[in-house]
Amino acid sequence: MRQDSHKQEAARAALNHILPDLNPRSILGVGTGSTVNYLIDALAEEKDQFEGAVASSEATAERLKQHGIPVYDLNAVAPPRFYLDGADEANKRLELVKGGGGALTREKILAAASETFLCIIDESKEVDIVGQFPLPVEVIPMARSYVGRELVRLGGDPEYRAGFTTDNGNIILDVHNLDLSRPIKAEEAINQITGVVTNGLFAKRPADRLFVATATGVTEKAA
Ligand code: 5RP
């Protein structure tokens, strides 16, 4: 599929960008999703260039280990020099919607803790205003109905992601029709609801660099 080869090209471009800055003690933060899976496969070919990785999900940790890349606890290592991850939407300010794969909380922790956040997408994810993609919100299970009502008060239509439990033991509400035209304000407002762990808006901490795979190659954007 064309989109798959685009994801692979964006992943390789991001990896080529960081390679000159890596050394055998470097720790990388690694996100989650199909684009990141291509990145992990590419990282496997360069595993002598860095020490190991901190994973944003159990699935990513598993794939890294299968490739022989050491996986560390974030609390046991220095802040990662780079965090690499995909996104569901990205705007011109490099503000993102993430969490389609349900790993948003650990992804947000790694984005916050890392020095530089590189985001890798194909051009179908570029938008003028984020919010077409339903916003994933991680919620403590007992707060599901309460948080749902509060999200309706904010103008959204929350949909329970049935049969899905996050790596942290929580549930996801995918919220349709929210006005996210002021992403930082929306991110803060949703995170104020008691019972919300976090939401998939990455606006307070956007990406630092965006690698966008297009039919004619990968373009690179900086914040
Ligand atoms: C997972 C994420 C992913 O980065 C996002 O869903 C994009 O995934 P993909 O690379 O499969 O399109 O936020 O929680």
Coordinates of C-alpha atoms and ligand atoms in Angstrom, one line a residue, residues 7 31-37 85-88 97-104 107 120 122 125 133 202, ligand 1:
K7 CA 5.2 5.8 6.5
G31 CA 6.2 5.9 20.3
T32 CA 3.5 3.5 19.2
G33 CA 1.7 2.6 16.0
S34 CA 2.2 1.4 12.4
T35 CA 4.5 4.2 11.5
V36 CA 6.6 3.7 14.5
N37 CA 6.8 -0.1 13.7
D85 CA 6.4 9.0 17.3
G86 CA 3.6 9.1 14.8
A87 CA 0.3 11.1 15.0
D88 CA -3.3 11.0 13.9
V97 CA -3.9 14.7 18.0
K98 CA -2.6 11.3 19.1
G99 CA -3.9 8.2 20.8
G100 CA -5.5 6.3 17.9
G101 CA -3.6 3.3 19.2
G102 CA -4.6 4.1 22.8
A103 CA -1.0 4.8 24.1
L104 CA -1.5 8.5 24.6
E107 CA 3.4 8.9 24.8
I120 CA 6.6 11.1 11.6
D122 CA 2.2 10.7 5.9
K125 CA -2.5 13.4 8.6
F133 CA -10.1 12.8 14.1
F202 CA -0.3 17.5 22.1
Ligands
5RP1 C1 -0.9 5.7 19.2 C2 -0.7 7.0 18.4 C3 -0.1 6.8 17.0 O1 1.0 7.6 16.9 C4 -1.2 7.3 16.1 O2 -2.4 6.6 16.3 C5 -0.7 7.1 14.6 O3 -0.7 5.7 14.3 P1 -0.2 5.1 12.9 O4 1.2 5.4 12.8 O5 -0.6 3.6 13.0 O6 -1.0 5.8 11.9 O7 -0.9 8.1 18.9 O8 -1.5 6.0 20.5

